[in-house]
XYZ file of C-alpha atoms in Angstrom:
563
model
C 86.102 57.061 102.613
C 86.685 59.465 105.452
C 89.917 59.246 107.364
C 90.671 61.736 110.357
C 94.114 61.349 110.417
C 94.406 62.165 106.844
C 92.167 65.042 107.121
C 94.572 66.287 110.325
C 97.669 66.151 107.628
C 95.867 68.044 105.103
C 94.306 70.632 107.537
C 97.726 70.918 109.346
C 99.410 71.214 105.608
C 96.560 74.093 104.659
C 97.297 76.268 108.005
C 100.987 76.364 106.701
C 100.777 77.255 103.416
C 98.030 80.128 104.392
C 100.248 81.799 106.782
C 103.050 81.749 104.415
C 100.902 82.995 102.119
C 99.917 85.808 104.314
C 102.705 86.437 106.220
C 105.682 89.087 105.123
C 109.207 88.471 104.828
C 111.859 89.621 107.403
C 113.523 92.705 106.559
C 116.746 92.916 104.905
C 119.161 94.270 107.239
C 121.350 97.701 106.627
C 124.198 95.612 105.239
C 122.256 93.529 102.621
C 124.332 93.754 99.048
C 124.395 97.341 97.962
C 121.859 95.740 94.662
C 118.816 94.452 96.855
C 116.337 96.142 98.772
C 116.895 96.558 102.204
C 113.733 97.615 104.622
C 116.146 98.684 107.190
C 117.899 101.108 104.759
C 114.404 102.795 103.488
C 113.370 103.040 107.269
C 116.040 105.793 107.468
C 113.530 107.758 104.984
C 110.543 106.440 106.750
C 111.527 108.296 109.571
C 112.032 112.239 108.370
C 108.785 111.535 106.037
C 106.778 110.551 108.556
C 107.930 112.172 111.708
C 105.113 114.565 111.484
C 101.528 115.119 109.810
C 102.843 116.992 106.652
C 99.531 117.789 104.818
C 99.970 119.973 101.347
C 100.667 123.868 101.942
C 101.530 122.793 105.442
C 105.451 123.959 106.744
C 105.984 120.167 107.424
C 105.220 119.155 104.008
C 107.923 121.817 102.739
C 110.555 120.594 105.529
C 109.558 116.979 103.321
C 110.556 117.923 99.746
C 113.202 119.615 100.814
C 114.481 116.432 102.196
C 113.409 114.582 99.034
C 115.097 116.990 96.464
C 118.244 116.647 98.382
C 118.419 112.713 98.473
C 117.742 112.736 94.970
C 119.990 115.284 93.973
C 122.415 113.349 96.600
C 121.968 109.865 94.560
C 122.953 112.093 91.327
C 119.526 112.358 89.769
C 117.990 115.188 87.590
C 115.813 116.686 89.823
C 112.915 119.573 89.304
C 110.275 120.756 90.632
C 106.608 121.729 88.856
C 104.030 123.643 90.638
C 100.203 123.627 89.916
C 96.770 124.938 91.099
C 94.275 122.934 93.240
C 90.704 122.160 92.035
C 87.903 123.947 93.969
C 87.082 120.062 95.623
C 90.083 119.837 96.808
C 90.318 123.352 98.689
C 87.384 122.982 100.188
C 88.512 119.629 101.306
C 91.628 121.418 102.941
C 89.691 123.936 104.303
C 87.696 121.271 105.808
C 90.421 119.703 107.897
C 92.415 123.119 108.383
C 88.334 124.356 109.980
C 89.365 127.924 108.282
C 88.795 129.487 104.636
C 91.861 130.175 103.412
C 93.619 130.734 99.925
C 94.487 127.206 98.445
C 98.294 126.803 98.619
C 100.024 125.673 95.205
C 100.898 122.047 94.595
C 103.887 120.913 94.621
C 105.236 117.717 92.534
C 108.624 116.794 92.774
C 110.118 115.358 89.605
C 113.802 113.549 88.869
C 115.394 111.004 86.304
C 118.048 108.459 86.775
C 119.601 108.860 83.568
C 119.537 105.058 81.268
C 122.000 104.403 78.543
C 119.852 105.137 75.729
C 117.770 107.803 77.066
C 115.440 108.368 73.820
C 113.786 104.923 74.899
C 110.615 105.228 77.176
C 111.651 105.673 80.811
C 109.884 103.713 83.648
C 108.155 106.078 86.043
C 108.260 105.258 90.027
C 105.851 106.942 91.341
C 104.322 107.709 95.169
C 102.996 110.595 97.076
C 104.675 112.760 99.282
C 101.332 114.688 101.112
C 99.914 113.235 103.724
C 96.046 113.493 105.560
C 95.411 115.922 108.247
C 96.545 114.768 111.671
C 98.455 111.224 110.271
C 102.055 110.970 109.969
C 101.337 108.669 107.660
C 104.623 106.453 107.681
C 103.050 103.790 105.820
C 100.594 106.181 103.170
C 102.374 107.128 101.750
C 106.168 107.489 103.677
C 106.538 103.452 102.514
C 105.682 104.257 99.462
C 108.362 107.497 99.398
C 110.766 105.297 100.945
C 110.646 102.053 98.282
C 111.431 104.233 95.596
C 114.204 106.216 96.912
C 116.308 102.661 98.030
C 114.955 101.286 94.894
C 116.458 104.256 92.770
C 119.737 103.692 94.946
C 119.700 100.142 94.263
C 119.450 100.286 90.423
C 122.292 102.781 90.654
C 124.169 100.376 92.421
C 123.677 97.878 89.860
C 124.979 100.344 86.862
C 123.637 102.652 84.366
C 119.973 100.844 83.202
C 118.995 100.699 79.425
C 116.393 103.229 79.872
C 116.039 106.637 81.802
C 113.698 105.602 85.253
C 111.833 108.708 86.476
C 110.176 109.340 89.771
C 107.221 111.335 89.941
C 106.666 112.291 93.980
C 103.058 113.971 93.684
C 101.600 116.785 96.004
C 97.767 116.799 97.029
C 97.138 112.879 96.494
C 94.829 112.841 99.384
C 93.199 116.072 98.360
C 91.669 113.857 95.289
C 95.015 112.919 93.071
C 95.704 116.493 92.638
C 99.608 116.384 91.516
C 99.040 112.994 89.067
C 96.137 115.405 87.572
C 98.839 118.104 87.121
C 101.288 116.315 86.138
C 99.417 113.910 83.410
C 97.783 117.751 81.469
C 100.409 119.939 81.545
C 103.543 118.778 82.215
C 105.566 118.056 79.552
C 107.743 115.440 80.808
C 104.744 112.436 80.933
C 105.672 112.414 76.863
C 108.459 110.438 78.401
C 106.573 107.715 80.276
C 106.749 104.017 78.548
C 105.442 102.004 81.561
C 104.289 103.351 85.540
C 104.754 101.686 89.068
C 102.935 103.213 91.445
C 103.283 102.610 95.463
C 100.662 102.989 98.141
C 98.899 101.439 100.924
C 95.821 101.162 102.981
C 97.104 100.426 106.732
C 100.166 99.724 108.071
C 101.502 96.224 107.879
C 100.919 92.730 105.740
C 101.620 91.014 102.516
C 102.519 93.959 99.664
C 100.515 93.094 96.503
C 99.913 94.349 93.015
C 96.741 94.367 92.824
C 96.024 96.797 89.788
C 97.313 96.975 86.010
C 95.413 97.488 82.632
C 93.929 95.894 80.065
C 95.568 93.523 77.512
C 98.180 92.772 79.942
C 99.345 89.386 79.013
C 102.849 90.713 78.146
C 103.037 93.143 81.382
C 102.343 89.950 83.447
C 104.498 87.792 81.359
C 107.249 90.336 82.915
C 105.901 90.685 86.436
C 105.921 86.776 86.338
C 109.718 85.676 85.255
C 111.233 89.105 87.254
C 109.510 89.293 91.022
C 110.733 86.919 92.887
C 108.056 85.822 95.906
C 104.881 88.060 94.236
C 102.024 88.830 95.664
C 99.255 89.499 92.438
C 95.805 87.872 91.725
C 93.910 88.783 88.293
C 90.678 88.584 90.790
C 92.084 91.729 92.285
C 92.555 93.312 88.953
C 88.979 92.556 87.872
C 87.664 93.385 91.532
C 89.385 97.049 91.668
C 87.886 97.885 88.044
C 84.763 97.747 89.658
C 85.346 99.623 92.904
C 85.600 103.859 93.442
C 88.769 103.339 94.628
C 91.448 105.401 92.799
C 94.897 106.045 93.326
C 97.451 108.738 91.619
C 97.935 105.469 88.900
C 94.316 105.881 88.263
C 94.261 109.312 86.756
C 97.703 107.658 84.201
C 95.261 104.729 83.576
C 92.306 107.057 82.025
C 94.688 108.414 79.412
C 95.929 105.363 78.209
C 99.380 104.528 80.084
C 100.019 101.254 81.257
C 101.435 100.201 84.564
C 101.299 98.383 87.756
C 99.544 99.198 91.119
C 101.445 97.876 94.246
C 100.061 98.081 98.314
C 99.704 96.648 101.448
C 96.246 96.618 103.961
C 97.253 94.614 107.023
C 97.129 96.537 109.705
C 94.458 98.763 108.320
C 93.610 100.448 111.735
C 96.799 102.865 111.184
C 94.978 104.325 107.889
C 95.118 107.735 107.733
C 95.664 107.522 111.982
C 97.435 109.754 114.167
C 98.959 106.312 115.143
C 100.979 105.816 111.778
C 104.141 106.421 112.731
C 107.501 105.073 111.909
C 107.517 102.959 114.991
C 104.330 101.472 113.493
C 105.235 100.545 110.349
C 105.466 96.977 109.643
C 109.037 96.654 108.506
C 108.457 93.144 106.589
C 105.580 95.175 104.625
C 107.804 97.631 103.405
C 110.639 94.753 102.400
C 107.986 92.823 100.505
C 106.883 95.817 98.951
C 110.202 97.302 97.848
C 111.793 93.921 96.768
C 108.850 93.627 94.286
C 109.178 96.995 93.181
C 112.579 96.766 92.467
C 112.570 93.363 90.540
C 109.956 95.092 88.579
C 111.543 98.379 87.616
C 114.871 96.478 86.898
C 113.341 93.852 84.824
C 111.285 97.023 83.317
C 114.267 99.512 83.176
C 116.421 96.972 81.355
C 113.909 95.475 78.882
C 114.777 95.936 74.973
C 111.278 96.851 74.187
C 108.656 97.560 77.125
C 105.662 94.875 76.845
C 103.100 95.986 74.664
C 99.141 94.444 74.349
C 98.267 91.350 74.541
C 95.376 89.452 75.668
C 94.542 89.525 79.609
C 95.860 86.157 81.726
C 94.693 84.603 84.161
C 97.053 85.396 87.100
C 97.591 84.016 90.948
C 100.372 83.942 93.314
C 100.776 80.241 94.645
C 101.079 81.296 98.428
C 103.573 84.150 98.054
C 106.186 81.613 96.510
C 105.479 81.260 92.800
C 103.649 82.675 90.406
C 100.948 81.114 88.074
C 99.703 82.815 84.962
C 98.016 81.129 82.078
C 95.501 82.064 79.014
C 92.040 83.087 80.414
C 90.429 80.918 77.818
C 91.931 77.503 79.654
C 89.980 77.848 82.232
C 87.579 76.204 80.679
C 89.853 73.006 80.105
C 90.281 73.247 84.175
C 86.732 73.429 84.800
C 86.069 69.921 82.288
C 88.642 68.247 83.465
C 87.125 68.739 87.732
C 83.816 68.317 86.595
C 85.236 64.404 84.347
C 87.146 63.442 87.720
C 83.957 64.313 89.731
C 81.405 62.630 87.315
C 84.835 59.469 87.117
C 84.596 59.110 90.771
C 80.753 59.306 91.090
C 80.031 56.869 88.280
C 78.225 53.926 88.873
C 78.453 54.263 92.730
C 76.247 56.664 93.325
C 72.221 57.375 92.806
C 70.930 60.673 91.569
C 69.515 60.910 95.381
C 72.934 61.501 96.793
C 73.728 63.872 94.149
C 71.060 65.782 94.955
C 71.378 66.161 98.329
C 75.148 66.667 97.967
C 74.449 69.653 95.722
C 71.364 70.754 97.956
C 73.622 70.655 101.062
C 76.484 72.796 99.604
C 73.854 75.523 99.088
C 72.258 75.407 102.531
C 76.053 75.889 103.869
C 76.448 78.760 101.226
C 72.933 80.155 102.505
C 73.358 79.726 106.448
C 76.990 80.941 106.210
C 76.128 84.305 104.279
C 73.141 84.418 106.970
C 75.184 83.892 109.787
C 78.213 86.359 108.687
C 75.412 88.989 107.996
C 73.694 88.801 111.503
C 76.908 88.556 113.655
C 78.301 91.571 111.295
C 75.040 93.595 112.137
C 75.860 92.416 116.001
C 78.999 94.464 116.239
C 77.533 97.342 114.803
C 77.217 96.974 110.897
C 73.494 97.959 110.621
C 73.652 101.349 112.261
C 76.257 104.303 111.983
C 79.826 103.324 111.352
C 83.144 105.168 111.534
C 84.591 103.981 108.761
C 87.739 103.959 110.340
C 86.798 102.457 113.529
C 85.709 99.481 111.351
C 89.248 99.146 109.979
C 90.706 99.078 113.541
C 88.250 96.499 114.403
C 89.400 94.020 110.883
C 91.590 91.602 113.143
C 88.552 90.870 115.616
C 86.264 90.816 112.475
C 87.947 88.131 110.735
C 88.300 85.871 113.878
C 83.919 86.158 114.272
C 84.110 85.452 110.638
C 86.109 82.339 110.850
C 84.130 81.002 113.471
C 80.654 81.636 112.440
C 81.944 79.777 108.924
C 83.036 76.989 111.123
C 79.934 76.624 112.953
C 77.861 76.789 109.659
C 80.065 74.069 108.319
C 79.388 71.784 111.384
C 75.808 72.575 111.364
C 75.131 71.250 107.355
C 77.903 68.614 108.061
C 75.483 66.044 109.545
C 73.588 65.947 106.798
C 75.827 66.162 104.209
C 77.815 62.448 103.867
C 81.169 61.592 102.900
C 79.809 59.208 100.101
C 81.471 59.613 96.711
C 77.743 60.853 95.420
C 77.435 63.650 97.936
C 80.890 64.708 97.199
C 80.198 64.848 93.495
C 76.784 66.381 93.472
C 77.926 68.959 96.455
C 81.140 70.225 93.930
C 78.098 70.646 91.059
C 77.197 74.684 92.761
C 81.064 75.260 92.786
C 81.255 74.112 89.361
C 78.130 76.251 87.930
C 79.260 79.528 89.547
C 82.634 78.629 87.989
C 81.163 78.097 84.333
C 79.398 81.658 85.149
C 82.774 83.009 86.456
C 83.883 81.990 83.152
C 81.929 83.343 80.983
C 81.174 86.679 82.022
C 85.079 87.177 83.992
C 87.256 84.885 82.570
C 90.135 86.894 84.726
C 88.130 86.119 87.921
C 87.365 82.226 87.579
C 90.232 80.505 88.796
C 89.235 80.749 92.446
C 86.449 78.354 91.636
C 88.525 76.179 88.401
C 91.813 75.476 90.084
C 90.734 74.001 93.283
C 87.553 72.059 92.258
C 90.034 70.593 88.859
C 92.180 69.245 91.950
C 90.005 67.877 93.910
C 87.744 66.295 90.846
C 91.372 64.514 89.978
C 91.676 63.638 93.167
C 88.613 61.754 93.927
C 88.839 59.902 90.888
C 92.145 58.671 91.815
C 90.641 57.597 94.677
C 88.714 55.635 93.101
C 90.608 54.283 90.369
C 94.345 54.393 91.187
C 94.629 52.252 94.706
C 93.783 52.918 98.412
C 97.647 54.256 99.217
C 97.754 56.797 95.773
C 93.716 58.101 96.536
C 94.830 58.719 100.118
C 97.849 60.863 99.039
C 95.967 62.670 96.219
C 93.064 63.732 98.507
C 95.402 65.089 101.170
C 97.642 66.611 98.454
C 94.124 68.270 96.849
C 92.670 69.511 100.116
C 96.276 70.756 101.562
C 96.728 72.994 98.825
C 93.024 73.848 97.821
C 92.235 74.575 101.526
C 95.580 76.262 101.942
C 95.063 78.531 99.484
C 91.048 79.326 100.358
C 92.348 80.075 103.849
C 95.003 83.199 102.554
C 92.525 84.201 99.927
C 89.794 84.531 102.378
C 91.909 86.408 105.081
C 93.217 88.675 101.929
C 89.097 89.206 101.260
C 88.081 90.130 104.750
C 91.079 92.384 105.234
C 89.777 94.158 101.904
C 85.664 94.180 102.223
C 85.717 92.474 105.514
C 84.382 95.029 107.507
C 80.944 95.868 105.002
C 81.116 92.316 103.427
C 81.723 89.847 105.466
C 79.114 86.966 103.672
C 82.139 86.895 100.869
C 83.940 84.352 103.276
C 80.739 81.674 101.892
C 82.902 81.184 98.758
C 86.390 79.929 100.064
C 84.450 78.163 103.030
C 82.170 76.272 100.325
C 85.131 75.498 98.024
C 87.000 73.843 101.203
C 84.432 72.181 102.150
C 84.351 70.212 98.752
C 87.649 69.069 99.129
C 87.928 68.245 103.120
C 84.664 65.766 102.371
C 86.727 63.154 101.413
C 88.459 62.960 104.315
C 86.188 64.144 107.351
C 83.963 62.115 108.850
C 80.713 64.101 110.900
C 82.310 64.931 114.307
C 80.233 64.304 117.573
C 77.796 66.577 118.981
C 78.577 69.264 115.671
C 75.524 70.850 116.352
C 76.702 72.023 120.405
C 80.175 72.425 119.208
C 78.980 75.304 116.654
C 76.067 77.122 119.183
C 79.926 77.600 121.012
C 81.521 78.601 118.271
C 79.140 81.204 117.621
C 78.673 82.354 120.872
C 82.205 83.021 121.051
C 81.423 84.456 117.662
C 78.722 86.739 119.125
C 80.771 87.745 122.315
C 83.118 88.876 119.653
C 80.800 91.063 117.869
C 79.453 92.499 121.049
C 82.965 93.420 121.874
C 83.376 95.213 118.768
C 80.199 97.216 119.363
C 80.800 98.396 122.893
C 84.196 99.069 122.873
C 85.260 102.933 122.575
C 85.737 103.809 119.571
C 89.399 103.079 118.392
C 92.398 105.423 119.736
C 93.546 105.398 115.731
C 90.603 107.204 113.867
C 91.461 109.723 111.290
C 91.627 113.106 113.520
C 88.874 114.120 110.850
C 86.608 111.917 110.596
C 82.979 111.367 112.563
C 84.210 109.789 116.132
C 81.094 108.492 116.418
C 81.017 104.559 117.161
């Protein structure tokens, strides 16, 4: 069954897709049409926002709204201003990274509406921070974020009066602990207003923009996001995921009381969080087209809608490597997960003993098992199990996801040998995959298709195999594998960017789930067990290299230096 030159076109097939998947668009040049976003446009912003750390209270942070108030007012919005009072946390936090006691300036949110034709319909509130952390410029968090809704406001404008009024909401004191959203969503008056929120921020500096957080019942909100962004970048695993985190963002405190909305960022890059090194310059300028493109398809789609989407039951949601979008009922997972487990039990039937289904299954949980070991120890290697800057980590995320790849590799090649290409094995090593999807299922319907998509293709697959001629089994097992593997590759460089640096044993789950579907084709290579002691000395090298080198030139000026 196992045919290396097939398994070459399907590997070769997955690298594509994954690094279109992870890989931003180009930006739009300064003389795109006056209606799109344009990255080079918004980099004009980019550049007075983040020219200089610009903290709240701080005279640079005043030289910023001022700026802000007048392109607004310049663009013919409403514009205000509404001041507030900082918690006790968050002066002390101040106070922290000013190293004096001083009185707690006010906060300052800036506040503006692009008038829509009927403006007693709910508006659509844009919404990013205009603070940023002691010592960053912060270009990307959250200048990016400053910058996509200005050119999307003048884009809209462009376009002609909307149906409904937009707002933008610029808050003060977001890194102080959400301080302006929490001012704005008690007292000011004007969140009556709010139908529907899009809120912008990152975590680094470059890399795929996604929207990666909205509410519950949010069939119809996704039903939008679907049919309006064109290229999106949005997983319902993320959704799920970031419900479970302490993570919070200014959309967080607007989430609490009830408003819906959407949750856009990027984290490539995520050395130049909150670093002295975020400047302008920095900024990945394909991070902040893919960003503002989405946003604006959104808030169009959004500012123009008859009736803003109300509840409906959560889908099931994943961009197909940044080019489509796939969204169905949560509940048909389950019809996925039958249908891979009837083409694996098809393909297995009557050509194989309960011996090689056995060891199949036994085999894909050693590779789960000696992966997750492996990841763990090299991890702990580059400095994991002691003290950790937290930031230093982040710098170290490109490095970290090379040792990851490789130490997945040579845990692959080290079950491999024992783990045939025989139709059994293949069915009885998909039978793990398929009980952690039935689990995935039950208890996180959202969260499932990770583990339902790809093993439905490659069940259909191998029973086509068997069934439907030598030519058609070929084609459907390098079709499966292409895009199953494809995928597994961007979702598990997406993962490490996120948790990589703590959580590195997550990269078991894509590695197992390609593994399934590259059986088929891949015969054991020679001497697999020397080719992965390399791979993982390279590996360790790697780690070694992360824990001797000085600590990273882009730490947060207030953070713990220590390695």
């Amino acid at each position: 069954m196992t045919r290396w030159w097939a398994a070459l076109i399907a590997l070769a097939g997955a690298v594509i897709l994954a690094i279109v998947a992870t890989t931003p668009p180009g930006p739009a040049s300064s003389d795109a049409s006056a209606t799109a976003f344009s990255a080079i446009r918004a980099m004009t912003d980019v550049r007075v926002v983040g020219r200089a750390p610009h903290p709240t209270g701080s005279h640079e942070d005043a030289q910023v709204r001022s700026y802000l108030i007048a392109r607004l007012k310049g663009m013919g919005l409403e514009v205000a201003t509404a001041t507030g009072t900082m918690s006790p946390q968050a002066k002390k936090r101040l106070d922290g990274w000013r190293k004096i006691v001083a009185p707690a300036p006010p906060l300052t949110n800036i506040v503006a509406i692009l008038p829509g034709r009927d403006r007693a319909q709910p508006a659509v509130l844009l919404m990013a921070h205009h603070d940023s952390v002691w010592g960053s410029p912060a270009a990307a968090d959250d200048g990016a974020g400053v910058a996509s809704v200005l050119e999307t406001i003048r884009a809209i404008k462009a376009g002609g009066q909307p149906r409904r009024d937009v707002m933008v909401l610029l808050t003060d004191g977001e890194e102080l602990g959400l301080e302006g959203a929490k001012a704005f969503f008690a007292t000011d008056p004007r969140r009556a207003h709010v139908g529907v929120i899009v809120n912008l921020e990152t975590r680094g500096g470059g890399g795929r923009a996604t929207m990666f957080e909205t509410g519950s019942d949010n069939g119809a909100m996704m039903d939008l996001f679907g049919s309006a962004v064109r290229r999106p970048v949005s997983t319902s695993l993320s959704v799920f995921i970031y419900k479970k985190l302490p993570n919070s963002t200014d959309l967080t405190v607007a989430k609490k009381l009830g408003y819906p909305g959407f949750n856009f960022a990027f984290i490539g890059r995520a050395g130049l969080y909150h670093s002295p090194l975020a400047t302008p310059d920095a900024l990945d300028q394909g991070a902040l087209q893919d960003m503002g493109r989405q946003t604006l398809d959104l808030t169009r789609a959004l500012a123009d809608a008859p009736v803003l989407p109300g509840r409906a039951a959560d889908r099931t949601f994943f961009d197909a490597y940044g080019l489509a979008f796939v969204s169905y009922p949560a509940a048909l997972g389950w019809l996925f997960l039958v249908i891979g487990g009837l083409g694996y039990g098809a393909a297995a039937w009557r050509r194989a003993t309960a011996g090689e289904v056995a060891k199949g299954a036994g085999m894909l949980l050693a590779l789960i098992v000696v992966a997750m070991a492996g990841l763990y120890i090299v991890n702990g290697i580059s400095g994991a199990w002691g003290k950790v800057n937290y930031y230093d980590r982040l710098a170290a995320i490109p490095r970290l996801q090379v040792q990851a790849l490789l130490v997945c590799l040579a845990a692959f090649l080290t079950v491999r040998r024992w783990l045939p290409s025989r139709v059994g094995s293949i069915a009885g090593a998909a039978i793990p995959l398929l009980a952690l999807g039935v689990v995935m299922q039950a208890v996180a319907q959202i969260a499932s298709y990770p583990f339902a998509v790809p093993l439905m293709l490659g069940g259909v697959a191998l029973a086509i195999d068997r069934y439907a001629g030598r030519s058609i089994g070929i084609a459907a097992t390098i079709v499966a594998a292409m895009l199953g593997v494809g995928y597994m590759l961007g979702f598990g460089f997406f993962l490490l960017q996120a948790v990589g640096p703590g959580m590195p044993m997550i990269a078991a789950s894509p590695l197992a789930i390609s593994a399934v579907l590259l059986l088929p084709l891949m015969p054991e290579p020679r001497r697999a067990l020397t080719m992965a002691a390399a791979l993982l000395v390279v590996a360790t090298g790697i780690a070694l290299w992360v824990l001797l080198d000085p600590v990273a030139p882009s730490v947060a000026v207030y953070s713990d230096v220590k390695k």
